[in-house]
Amino acid sequence: MQKKITKAVIPAAGLGTRFLPATKALPKEMLPVVDKPAIQYVVEEAVEAGLEDVLMIVGRGKDALTNHFDRVLELEDTLERKGDLARLKRVNASSDLADVHFVRQGDPKGLGHAVLRAKNHVGDQPFAVLLGDDLIDERDPLLSLMLDEQVARQATIIALMEVPPESIHMYGAAAVEATDNPDVVRVTGLVEKPDAADAPSNLALIGRYVLRPEVFAVLEKTPPGKGGEIQLTDALQVLAADPSIAGGVYGVVFRGRRYDTGDRADYIKAIVQLAVEREDLGLELRPWLKDFVHTLE
Ligand code: G1P
């Protein structure tokens, strides 16, 4: 019987060029969404789904990430002396969260290349990949459903979301067939960032995957694709086209709340949406936001 899936891989080596100069010295994954760095939401999501062994594939600026998931004794001491226990708890939340490991990507040669760097750590068990730019609202389950589908189908599971046809060129796009479950489709083909006219559907790959270890051998043979990078989508296309390799590819169709923190406007929207719903901030922000909206009219 397959062992329980426990490992999550989080590629975090992107250059964050869209956020320059904020990301000149800080990895984009450390940009705050309200008062937590974006990456912490993603690690929390993994842990919530039972994945407590987290491997981050990092590039430059690794120190900020390693430090965030480590303890800061001076800070803990100061907060403790001040009796600020609530803040102490929040500071310790990130270091107590999971067993976080790091590996360097070296050359940033694309998402497929980043995932391949996880090969030794992952071994021969299925594992999840979570992309840091996509935040999934914790009230809308996705990863746990994908893990269940992986166990049931012994296949590769991707997350798909309907996007407007004019946006599909920013995503991997899937050709699909229905299954007996309205929320699950069989993926017959995948193409990375197609022109709208060539897209097989408007079902976009969003940044959650549950992969089988066979993907590594496929990635090793995957040539550079779109943008000259080794694309995870291209390796998954090989697995979708030939189910005899690893049971094929299925997609869980997500209809919940997703925030794209990789895009500046969407990043700001994410912060506003999450902040107004917070107990400690919503009360102050909601009436202010309503007044502010009036000044725009
Ligand atoms: C990556 C993937 C793409 C996927 C997207 C989801 O692209 O290559 O297939 O649709 O993440 O966010 P990126 O956004 O890193 O360019």
PDB file of N, CA, C and O and ligand atoms in Angstrom, residues 111 131 134 170-172 192-193 205-207 209 231 233 258, ligand 1:
ATOM      1  N   LEU A 111      10.592  26.219 -13.934  1.00  0.00           N
ATOM      2  CA  LEU A 111       9.867  25.511 -12.876  1.00  0.00           C
ATOM      3  C   LEU A 111      10.168  24.012 -12.890  1.00  0.00           C
ATOM      4  O   LEU A 111      10.338  23.390 -11.835  1.00  0.00           O
ATOM      5  N   LEU A 131       3.023  26.357  -5.541  1.00  0.00           N
ATOM      6  CA  LEU A 131       3.683  27.573  -6.036  1.00  0.00           C
ATOM      7  C   LEU A 131       3.288  28.759  -5.165  1.00  0.00           C
ATOM      8  O   LEU A 131       2.103  28.970  -4.887  1.00  0.00           O
ATOM      9  N   ASP A 134       0.486  31.651  -5.850  1.00  0.00           N
ATOM     10  CA  ASP A 134      -0.942  31.359  -5.753  1.00  0.00           C
ATOM     11  C   ASP A 134      -1.312  31.124  -4.301  1.00  0.00           C
ATOM     12  O   ASP A 134      -0.849  30.168  -3.696  1.00  0.00           O
ATOM     13  N   MET A 170      -1.431  33.319 -19.873  1.00  0.00           N
ATOM     14  CA  MET A 170      -0.533  33.467 -18.717  1.00  0.00           C
ATOM     15  C   MET A 170      -0.367  32.163 -17.933  1.00  0.00           C
ATOM     16  O   MET A 170       0.343  32.113 -16.937  1.00  0.00           O
ATOM     17  N   TYR A 171      -1.043  31.103 -18.393  1.00  0.00           N
ATOM     18  CA  TYR A 171      -1.080  29.846 -17.627  1.00  0.00           C
ATOM     19  C   TYR A 171      -0.774  28.647 -18.524  1.00  0.00           C
ATOM     20  O   TYR A 171      -0.823  28.747 -19.745  1.00  0.00           O
ATOM     21  N   GLY A 172      -0.570  27.501 -17.852  1.00  0.00           N
ATOM     22  CA  GLY A 172      -0.647  26.237 -18.566  1.00  0.00           C
ATOM     23  C   GLY A 172      -2.124  25.965 -18.801  1.00  0.00           C
ATOM     24  O   GLY A 172      -2.953  26.254 -17.937  1.00  0.00           O
ATOM     25  N   GLU A 192       1.822  24.844 -22.279  1.00  0.00           N
ATOM     26  CA  GLU A 192       2.253  25.955 -21.436  1.00  0.00           C
ATOM     27  C   GLU A 192       2.018  27.293 -22.129  1.00  0.00           C
ATOM     28  O   GLU A 192       2.504  27.522 -23.242  1.00  0.00           O
ATOM     29  N   LYS A 193       1.287  28.167 -21.470  1.00  0.00           N
ATOM     30  CA  LYS A 193       1.052  29.546 -21.922  1.00  0.00           C
ATOM     31  C   LYS A 193       0.754  29.664 -23.429  1.00  0.00           C
ATOM     32  O   LYS A 193       1.512  30.294 -24.177  1.00  0.00           O
ATOM     33  N   LEU A 205      -3.953  25.803 -15.377  1.00  0.00           N
ATOM     34  CA  LEU A 205      -3.229  25.161 -14.277  1.00  0.00           C
ATOM     35  C   LEU A 205      -2.994  26.219 -13.205  1.00  0.00           C
ATOM     36  O   LEU A 205      -2.446  27.284 -13.497  1.00  0.00           O
ATOM     37  N   ILE A 206      -3.399  25.949 -11.989  1.00  0.00           N
ATOM     38  CA  ILE A 206      -3.012  26.849 -10.905  1.00  0.00           C
ATOM     39  C   ILE A 206      -1.977  26.127 -10.048  1.00  0.00           C
ATOM     40  O   ILE A 206      -1.786  24.921 -10.183  1.00  0.00           O
ATOM     41  N   GLY A 207      -1.306  26.877  -9.199  1.00  0.00           N
ATOM     42  CA  GLY A 207      -0.072  26.362  -8.605  1.00  0.00           C
ATOM     43  C   GLY A 207      -0.161  25.287  -7.533  1.00  0.00           C
ATOM     44  O   GLY A 207       0.489  25.391  -6.485  1.00  0.00           O
ATOM     45  N   TYR A 209       0.035  20.913  -7.290  1.00  0.00           N
ATOM     46  CA  TYR A 209       0.226  19.668  -8.020  1.00  0.00           C
ATOM     47  C   TYR A 209       0.450  18.552  -7.003  1.00  0.00           C
ATOM     48  O   TYR A 209       1.090  18.771  -5.980  1.00  0.00           O
ATOM     49  N   GLN A 231       9.972  23.359 -18.552  1.00  0.00           N
ATOM     50  CA  GLN A 231       8.624  23.590 -18.029  1.00  0.00           C
ATOM     51  C   GLN A 231       8.055  22.329 -17.380  1.00  0.00           C
ATOM     52  O   GLN A 231       8.080  21.249 -17.990  1.00  0.00           O
ATOM     53  N   THR A 233       4.944  21.882 -17.001  1.00  0.00           N
ATOM     54  CA  THR A 233       3.789  21.566 -17.852  1.00  0.00           C
ATOM     55  C   THR A 233       4.176  20.590 -18.967  1.00  0.00           C
ATOM     56  O   THR A 233       3.413  19.682 -19.293  1.00  0.00           O
ATOM     57  N   ARG A 258      -8.980  32.247  -4.945  1.00  0.00           N
ATOM     58  CA  ARG A 258      -7.538  32.161  -5.183  1.00  0.00           C
ATOM     59  C   ARG A 258      -7.015  33.585  -5.334  1.00  0.00           C
ATOM     60  O   ARG A 258      -7.649  34.420  -5.964  1.00  0.00           O
TER      61      ARG A 258
HETATM   62  C1  G1P B   1       3.590  28.611 -13.645  1.00  0.00           C
HETATM   63  C2  G1P B   1       3.339  27.418 -14.567  1.00  0.00           C
HETATM   64  C3  G1P B   1       2.006  27.569 -15.299  1.00  0.00           C
HETATM   65  C4  G1P B   1       0.902  27.781 -14.279  1.00  0.00           C
HETATM   66  C5  G1P B   1       1.225  28.961 -13.347  1.00  0.00           C
HETATM   67  C6  G1P B   1       0.201  29.057 -12.218  1.00  0.00           C
HETATM   68  O1  G1P B   1       3.789  29.753 -14.439  1.00  0.00           O
HETATM   69  O2  G1P B   1       4.406  27.294 -15.490  1.00  0.00           O
HETATM   70  O3  G1P B   1       1.733  26.423 -16.060  1.00  0.00           O
HETATM   71  O4  G1P B   1      -0.319  27.996 -14.961  1.00  0.00           O
HETATM   72  O5  G1P B   1       2.511  28.812 -12.752  1.00  0.00           O
HETATM   73  O6  G1P B   1       0.396  30.172 -11.422  1.00  0.00           O
HETATM   74  P1  G1P B   1       4.400  31.132 -13.841  1.00  0.00           P
HETATM   75  O7  G1P B   1       3.241  31.869 -13.258  1.00  0.00           O
HETATM   76  O8  G1P B   1       5.407  30.754 -12.822  1.00  0.00           O
HETATM   77  O9  G1P B   1       4.981  31.840 -15.013  1.00  0.00           O
END
